Short mmCIF file of C-alpha atoms and ligand atoms in Angstrom, two decimals:
data_model
loop_
_atom_site.label_atom_id
_atom_site.label_comp_id
_atom_site.label_asym_id
_atom_site.label_seq_id
_atom_site.Cartn_x
_atom_site.Cartn_y
_atom_site.Cartn_z
CA GLN Z 1 136.71 125.05 53.66
CA ALA Z 2 135.32 122.06 52.01
CA ILE Z 3 137.92 120.11 53.49
CA ALA Z 4 137.54 121.47 57.10
CA LYS Z 5 133.72 120.57 56.47
CA GLY Z 6 134.37 117.28 55.08
CA ARG Z 7 136.62 116.30 58.21
CA ARG Z 8 134.10 117.83 60.53
CA TRP Z 9 131.41 115.65 59.06
CA ALA Z 10 134.11 112.13 58.92
CA LEU Z 11 134.44 113.18 62.89
CA HIS Z 12 130.81 113.31 63.04
CA ASP Z 13 130.18 110.27 61.36
CA GLU Z 14 133.20 108.48 63.37
CA GLU Z 15 131.37 109.66 66.85
CA ALA Z 16 127.87 108.59 65.74
CA ALA Z 17 129.12 104.94 64.74
CA ARG Z 18 130.93 104.49 67.81
CA ALA Z 19 127.70 105.43 69.72
CA ILE Z 20 125.82 103.15 67.14
CA GLY Z 21 128.22 100.29 68.13
CA GLN Z 22 127.96 101.18 71.87
CA LYS Z 23 124.43 100.66 71.49
CA GLN Z 24 124.37 97.52 69.64
CA ASN Z 25 127.00 96.10 72.12
CA LEU Z 26 124.85 97.00 74.92
CA LEU Z 27 121.55 95.49 73.07
CA VAL Z 28 123.71 92.30 72.79
CA GLU Z 29 124.85 92.31 76.13
CA LEU Z 30 121.04 92.91 77.62
CA GLU Z 31 119.88 89.99 75.51
CA GLN Z 32 122.32 87.81 77.33
CA ALA Z 33 121.36 89.11 80.55
CA ILE Z 34 117.88 88.56 79.89
CA GLU Z 35 118.76 85.01 78.86
CA PHE Z 36 120.86 84.30 81.79
CA GLY Z 37 118.60 85.92 84.48
CA ASN Z 38 121.11 88.61 85.33
CA ILE Z 39 118.20 91.13 85.06
CA TRP Z 40 116.20 91.23 88.22
CA THR Z 41 113.27 93.25 90.10
CA VAL Z 42 113.21 95.69 93.13
CA TYR Z 43 110.26 96.99 94.56
CA GLN Z 44 109.11 100.17 95.98
CA PRO Z 45 106.34 100.38 98.36
CA LYS Z 46 103.27 102.35 98.02
CA TRP Z 47 101.64 103.63 101.07
CA ASN Z 48 97.91 104.26 101.53
CA LEU Z 49 97.38 107.68 102.94
CA ARG Z 50 93.88 107.71 103.81
CA GLU Z 51 94.10 104.12 105.67
CA ASP Z 52 97.89 104.29 107.00
CA ARG Z 53 98.81 101.02 105.66
CA LEU Z 54 100.75 99.36 103.25
CA GLU Z 55 98.86 99.44 99.74
CA GLY Z 56 101.39 97.34 97.66
CA ALA Z 57 104.64 98.08 95.57
CA GLU Z 58 105.65 98.84 92.13
CA ALA Z 59 108.00 96.51 90.27
CA LEU Z 60 111.26 98.39 88.82
CA VAL Z 61 113.90 96.38 86.76
CA ARG Z 62 117.56 96.52 87.48
CA TRP Z 63 120.78 95.55 85.42
CA GLU Z 64 123.99 95.34 86.80
CA HIS Z 65 126.46 95.39 83.76
CA PRO Z 66 129.51 93.30 84.34
CA GLU Z 67 132.14 96.43 84.03
CA ARG Z 68 129.96 99.21 83.94
CA GLY Z 69 127.64 98.58 87.03
CA ILE Z 70 124.01 99.29 87.57
CA ILE Z 71 122.83 101.03 84.23
CA SER Z 72 119.78 102.93 84.84
CA PRO Z 73 116.42 101.50 83.13
CA GLU Z 74 116.09 105.19 81.43
CA ILE Z 75 118.99 104.12 79.71
CA PHE Z 76 118.42 100.49 78.47
CA ILE Z 77 114.35 100.52 78.23
CA PRO Z 78 114.39 103.12 75.58
CA ILE Z 79 117.12 100.60 73.80
CA LEU Z 80 115.00 97.43 73.93
CA GLU Z 81 112.07 99.24 73.08
CA LYS Z 82 113.78 100.77 69.79
CA ALA Z 83 115.02 97.23 68.99
CA GLY Z 84 111.76 95.81 69.51
CA ARG Z 85 112.55 93.58 72.23
CA ILE Z 86 111.04 95.15 75.04
CA ASP Z 87 107.96 92.19 75.12
CA GLU Z 88 110.53 89.81 76.78
CA LEU Z 89 112.04 91.91 79.41
CA THR Z 90 108.33 93.38 80.47
CA LEU Z 91 107.27 89.30 80.71
CA ASN Z 92 110.51 88.60 82.59
CA VAL Z 93 109.39 91.68 85.22
CA LEU Z 94 105.89 90.52 85.17
CA LYS Z 95 106.99 86.83 86.19
CA ASN Z 96 108.82 87.96 88.95
CA ALA Z 97 106.46 90.41 90.23
CA LEU Z 98 103.77 87.37 90.20
CA ASP Z 99 106.23 85.15 91.82
CA ASP Z 100 106.73 87.63 94.75
CA LEU Z 101 102.93 88.93 94.98
CA SER Z 102 102.13 85.35 95.61
CA ILE Z 103 104.26 85.35 98.33
CA TRP Z 104 103.28 88.61 100.01
CA SER Z 105 99.49 87.69 99.47
CA ALA Z 106 99.49 84.34 101.02
CA ARG Z 107 101.10 86.33 104.33
CA GLN Z 108 99.00 89.64 104.12
CA SER Z 109 95.77 89.93 102.11
CA GLY Z 110 94.86 92.95 99.88
CA LEU Z 111 98.44 93.82 98.38
CA SER Z 112 98.89 95.04 94.96
CA CYS Z 113 101.85 94.80 92.46
CA SER Z 114 102.16 97.41 89.68
CA VAL Z 115 104.33 96.56 86.37
CA ASN Z 116 105.48 99.24 83.89
CA ILE Z 117 104.07 98.62 80.38
CA SER Z 118 105.77 100.41 77.16
CA ALA Z 119 104.01 102.33 74.95
CA GLN Z 120 104.42 99.96 72.01
CA LEU Z 121 103.19 96.89 74.09
CA LEU Z 122 99.74 98.39 73.84
CA GLY Z 123 99.68 97.36 69.91
CA ASN Z 124 101.24 94.16 70.95
CA ASP Z 125 98.45 91.45 70.84
CA ALA Z 126 100.49 88.46 71.76
CA PHE Z 127 102.04 90.36 74.27
CA ILE Z 128 98.75 91.23 75.96
CA GLU Z 129 97.22 87.74 75.64
CA LYS Z 130 100.59 86.33 77.13
CA ALA Z 131 100.76 88.92 80.14
CA ILE Z 132 96.81 87.92 80.90
CA ALA Z 133 97.52 84.36 80.59
CA MET Z 134 100.44 84.72 83.24
CA VAL Z 135 98.35 86.80 85.53
CA GLY Z 136 95.39 84.38 85.33
CA ALA Z 137 97.65 81.60 86.24
CA VAL Z 138 98.14 83.05 89.72
CA ASN Z 139 95.67 83.54 92.39
CA THR Z 140 96.03 87.37 93.60
CA GLY Z 141 92.60 88.29 93.16
CA ASP Z 142 90.99 90.96 90.78
CA GLY Z 143 92.82 94.48 90.65
CA HIS Z 144 95.54 93.23 92.59
CA VAL Z 145 98.24 93.07 89.32
CA ILE Z 146 98.43 96.79 88.15
CA PHE Z 147 99.80 97.76 84.85
CA GLU Z 148 101.40 101.06 84.65
CA VAL Z 149 100.72 103.01 80.97
CA THR Z 150 102.38 106.33 80.34
CA GLU Z 151 99.87 109.02 79.44
CA THR Z 152 101.87 109.68 76.02
CA ALA Z 153 101.54 106.08 75.49
CA ALA Z 154 97.82 105.75 75.87
CA LEU Z 155 96.77 108.87 73.60
CA ALA Z 156 99.38 108.03 70.89
CA ASP Z 157 96.81 105.74 69.56
CA LEU Z 158 93.28 106.64 71.42
CA GLN Z 159 91.19 103.81 69.87
CA ARG Z 160 93.97 100.94 69.82
CA SER Z 161 94.72 101.87 73.40
CA ILE Z 162 91.20 101.85 74.50
CA LEU Z 163 90.72 98.24 73.20
CA ALA Z 164 93.92 97.21 74.60
CA LEU Z 165 92.85 98.72 78.09
CA LYS Z 166 89.48 97.01 78.01
CA ARG Z 167 90.95 93.89 77.34
CA ILE Z 168 93.48 94.07 80.17
CA ARG Z 169 90.80 95.29 82.54
CA GLU Z 170 88.12 92.69 81.48
CA ALA Z 171 91.01 89.80 82.70
CA GLY Z 172 90.87 91.23 86.48
CA ILE Z 173 93.81 93.50 85.60
CA SER Z 174 93.99 97.38 86.90
CA VAL Z 175 95.24 100.09 84.54
CA SER Z 176 96.99 103.09 86.20
CA ILE Z 177 98.15 106.08 83.97
CA ASP Z 178 101.90 106.85 85.12
CA ASP Z 179 103.47 110.41 84.83
CA TYR Z 180 100.27 112.32 84.48
CA GLY Z 181 100.60 115.82 83.84
CA THR Z 182 103.53 115.42 81.77
CA GLY Z 183 101.63 114.85 78.64
CA GLN Z 184 98.35 115.91 76.85
CA SER Z 185 95.86 114.47 78.91
CA THR Z 186 92.69 116.60 79.29
CA MET Z 187 89.83 115.88 81.20
CA SER Z 188 87.46 114.33 78.27
CA TYR Z 189 90.73 112.14 77.35
CA LEU Z 190 90.88 110.52 80.62
CA GLN Z 191 87.05 110.08 80.72
CA ARG Z 192 87.53 107.76 77.54
CA LEU Z 193 90.22 105.79 78.82
CA PRO Z 194 89.36 102.59 80.81
CA ILE Z 195 91.43 103.03 83.62
CA ASP Z 196 91.25 102.65 87.28
CA GLU Z 197 94.11 105.07 88.49
CA ILE Z 198 96.30 108.10 87.81
CA LYS Z 199 99.98 108.43 88.91
CA ILE Z 200 100.74 112.11 89.44
CA ASP Z 201 104.28 112.90 88.15
CA GLN Z 202 107.25 113.08 90.66
CA SER Z 203 108.08 116.26 89.06
CA PHE Z 204 105.39 118.10 90.54
CA VAL Z 205 105.05 116.18 93.84
CA LYS Z 206 108.77 116.64 94.54
CA THR Z 207 108.37 120.46 94.28
CA MET Z 208 104.82 121.23 95.51
CA ILE Z 209 105.79 122.38 98.98
CA ALA Z 210 107.74 125.44 97.46
CA ASP Z 211 106.33 125.76 94.04
CA ASP Z 212 102.43 127.38 94.04
CA SER Z 213 102.02 126.09 90.24
CA ASN Z 214 102.89 122.75 91.10
CA ARG Z 215 100.94 122.44 94.25
CA LEU Z 216 97.87 123.72 92.29
CA MET Z 217 98.53 120.75 89.67
CA VAL Z 218 98.73 118.11 92.20
CA LYS Z 219 95.67 119.79 94.07
CA SER Z 220 93.44 119.99 90.96
CA THR Z 221 94.47 116.25 89.67
CA ILE Z 222 93.44 114.84 93.31
CA GLU Z 223 90.01 116.55 92.53
CA LEU Z 224 89.94 115.44 88.80
CA ALA Z 225 90.38 111.62 89.98
CA LYS Z 226 87.89 111.97 92.69
CA ALA Z 227 85.33 113.27 89.98
CA LEU Z 228 86.28 110.71 87.94
CA ASN Z 229 86.17 107.84 90.32
CA LEU Z 230 89.71 107.04 89.93
CA LYS Z 231 92.39 106.09 92.47
CA VAL Z 232 94.89 108.66 92.51
CA VAL Z 233 98.81 107.99 93.67
CA ALA Z 234 101.44 110.53 94.24
CA GLU Z 235 105.23 109.87 93.34
CA GLY Z 236 108.28 111.34 94.21
CA VAL Z 237 107.34 111.76 97.99
CA GLU Z 238 110.70 112.94 99.55
CA SER Z 239 109.55 114.64 102.61
CA GLN Z 240 107.12 114.24 105.59
CA PRO Z 241 105.73 117.91 104.67
CA CYS Z 242 105.02 116.60 101.53
CA LEU Z 243 103.47 113.42 102.64
CA ASP Z 244 101.19 115.43 105.22
CA MET Z 245 100.15 117.56 102.64
CA LEU Z 246 99.25 115.08 100.18
CA SER Z 247 97.17 113.39 103.12
CA GLY Z 248 95.47 116.83 103.50
CA LEU Z 249 94.51 117.04 99.94
CA GLY Z 250 92.94 113.62 100.22
CA CYS Z 251 95.58 111.76 98.18
CA ASP Z 252 94.86 108.07 98.33
CA VAL Z 253 98.43 106.62 98.01
CA GLY Z 254 101.94 108.00 98.36
CA GLN Z 255 105.02 106.43 96.86
CA GLY Z 256 108.67 108.01 97.26
CA TRP Z 257 111.99 108.06 98.95
CA HIS Z 258 110.69 109.35 102.19
CA ILE Z 259 108.49 106.16 102.54
CA SER Z 260 111.21 104.04 101.01
CA LYS Z 261 113.60 103.66 98.06
CA PRO Z 262 112.96 100.48 95.64
CA ILE Z 263 114.38 97.42 97.60
CA PRO Z 264 114.97 93.81 96.76
CA SER Z 265 111.80 91.52 97.59
CA GLU Z 266 113.47 89.82 100.40
CA VAL Z 267 114.04 93.54 102.18
CA PHE Z 268 110.06 94.21 101.34
CA GLU Z 269 109.29 91.17 102.85
CA ARG Z 270 111.09 91.36 106.00
CA SER Z 271 110.72 95.34 106.46
CA TRP Z 272 107.41 95.88 105.55
CA LEU Z 273 104.98 92.86 105.51
CA LYS Z 274 103.37 92.28 108.68
CA ALA Z 275 105.53 89.60 110.88
CA ALA Z 276 104.65 85.90 110.13
CA ALA Z 277 102.15 84.45 112.71
CA THR Z 278 103.97 82.07 115.04
P1 LIG F 301 108.70 105.38 86.75
O1 LIG F 301 107.85 104.33 86.47
O2 LIG F 301 108.22 106.85 86.69
O3 LIG F 301 109.66 105.11 88.13
C1 LIG F 301 109.58 105.94 88.88
C2 LIG F 301 111.06 106.15 89.04
O4 LIG F 301 111.37 107.17 90.09
C3 LIG F 301 111.94 105.11 89.54
O5 LIG F 301 113.49 105.29 88.82
C4 LIG F 301 111.98 105.32 91.01
O6 LIG F 301 113.27 104.70 91.41
C5 LIG F 301 112.15 106.66 90.96
N1 LIG F 301 111.52 107.36 92.45
C6 LIG F 301 110.88 106.82 93.43
N2 LIG F 301 110.76 107.56 94.18
C7 LIG F 301 111.64 108.60 94.06
C8 LIG F 301 111.78 109.89 95.00
O7 LIG F 301 111.10 110.26 96.08
N3 LIG F 301 112.55 110.81 94.22
C9 LIG F 301 113.31 110.37 92.95
N4 LIG F 301 114.32 111.57 92.95
N5 LIG F 301 112.70 109.54 92.54
C10 LIG F 301 112.25 108.73 92.72
P2 LIG F 301 114.23 103.93 88.07
O8 LIG F 301 113.66 102.70 88.64
O9 LIG F 301 115.19 104.38 87.56
O10 LIG F 301 113.00 103.86 86.87
C11 LIG F 301 113.12 104.82 85.66
C12 LIG F 301 112.09 104.52 84.98
O11 LIG F 301 112.32 103.17 83.87
C13 LIG F 301 110.73 104.25 85.39
O12 LIG F 301 110.03 105.40 85.54
C14 LIG F 301 109.96 103.41 84.24
O13 LIG F 301 109.77 104.18 83.12
C15 LIG F 301 111.24 102.77 83.84
N6 LIG F 301 111.03 101.40 84.21
C16 LIG F 301 111.60 100.69 85.30
N7 LIG F 301 111.37 99.67 85.29
C17 LIG F 301 110.52 99.13 84.20
C18 LIG F 301 110.26 97.94 83.38
O14 LIG F 301 109.99 96.85 83.91
N8 LIG F 301 109.38 98.28 82.27
C19 LIG F 301 109.42 99.26 81.71
N9 LIG F 301 108.67 99.26 80.48
N10 LIG F 301 110.15 100.63 82.24
C20 LIG F 301 110.71 100.36 83.28
CA1 LIG F 302 105.86 103.48 86.80
CA1 LIG F 303 106.13 107.66 87.03
CA1 LIG F 304 109.13 108.48 84.66
#
């Protein structure tokens, strides 16, 4: 019995070691990919439902591993976060997004671009100052660069988050609460956070046609956003009925596969921006 148990542990350790080894490999490969520019950014269009026009886009990072193919950010972002290396990647994504937004803005005014900011970066003053300086160096106008922060991130250390978010907004950057509804937010928390926008999590939006409680969640979040004077975005819009229902409920902006999947910047420029004047 003792031996069997010992073996089981041995096996367990070996598996764990292999998993950790793989993660370390992935981390090394990721660092190289960041260094050599093998990480790029795609954009998912956001559609203004009230004015029936393009609102802007969200920047989403992509990594194509030489052997393993496209690896989801849901796998490699947490690895970078745990290694304390998410700042570098985020500054790269922000650089790409700002370069592209400058090109778009020159062709069509009023567009915005959102960038995802990990929880831990709100506590990293050096990162915040670098990011603010980068945004300040391009002339896209106030509020056209949006930092998306998850609800859980903002609530983890409320005092610290409030200070960081204030600093970000003073620099003319808008703040959006991402994945809203999946965490612990209450109205009183939301009121205390210096934010501009709420993004309703796709798990509610995708199912709102068939699921009464999720529809109620979407409806009440839209009402809450209006009461607090915040812009409200629904993500995970996968069908026309869903889009119509969101419009009917007074949702400001929609994002999702029915509108467009995330696309490279060239495709965004070609298919979504107004034709260049000739
Ligand atoms: P997120 O910020 O919630 O981004 C939305 C995710 O939903 C994206 O997945 C997008 O491709 C996907 N999506 C969009 N519309 C639909 C739809 O209609 N239906 C469905 N089923 N999915 C839809 P993606 O690109 O794989 O990104 C996953 C997550 O990785 C993001 O979730 C975000 O948390 C994180 N992420 C992506 N890029 C970055 C980045 O540059 N920095 C950080 N820190 N995180 C990032
Ligand atoms: Ca997001
Ligand atoms: Ca989200
Ligand atoms: Ca998410």
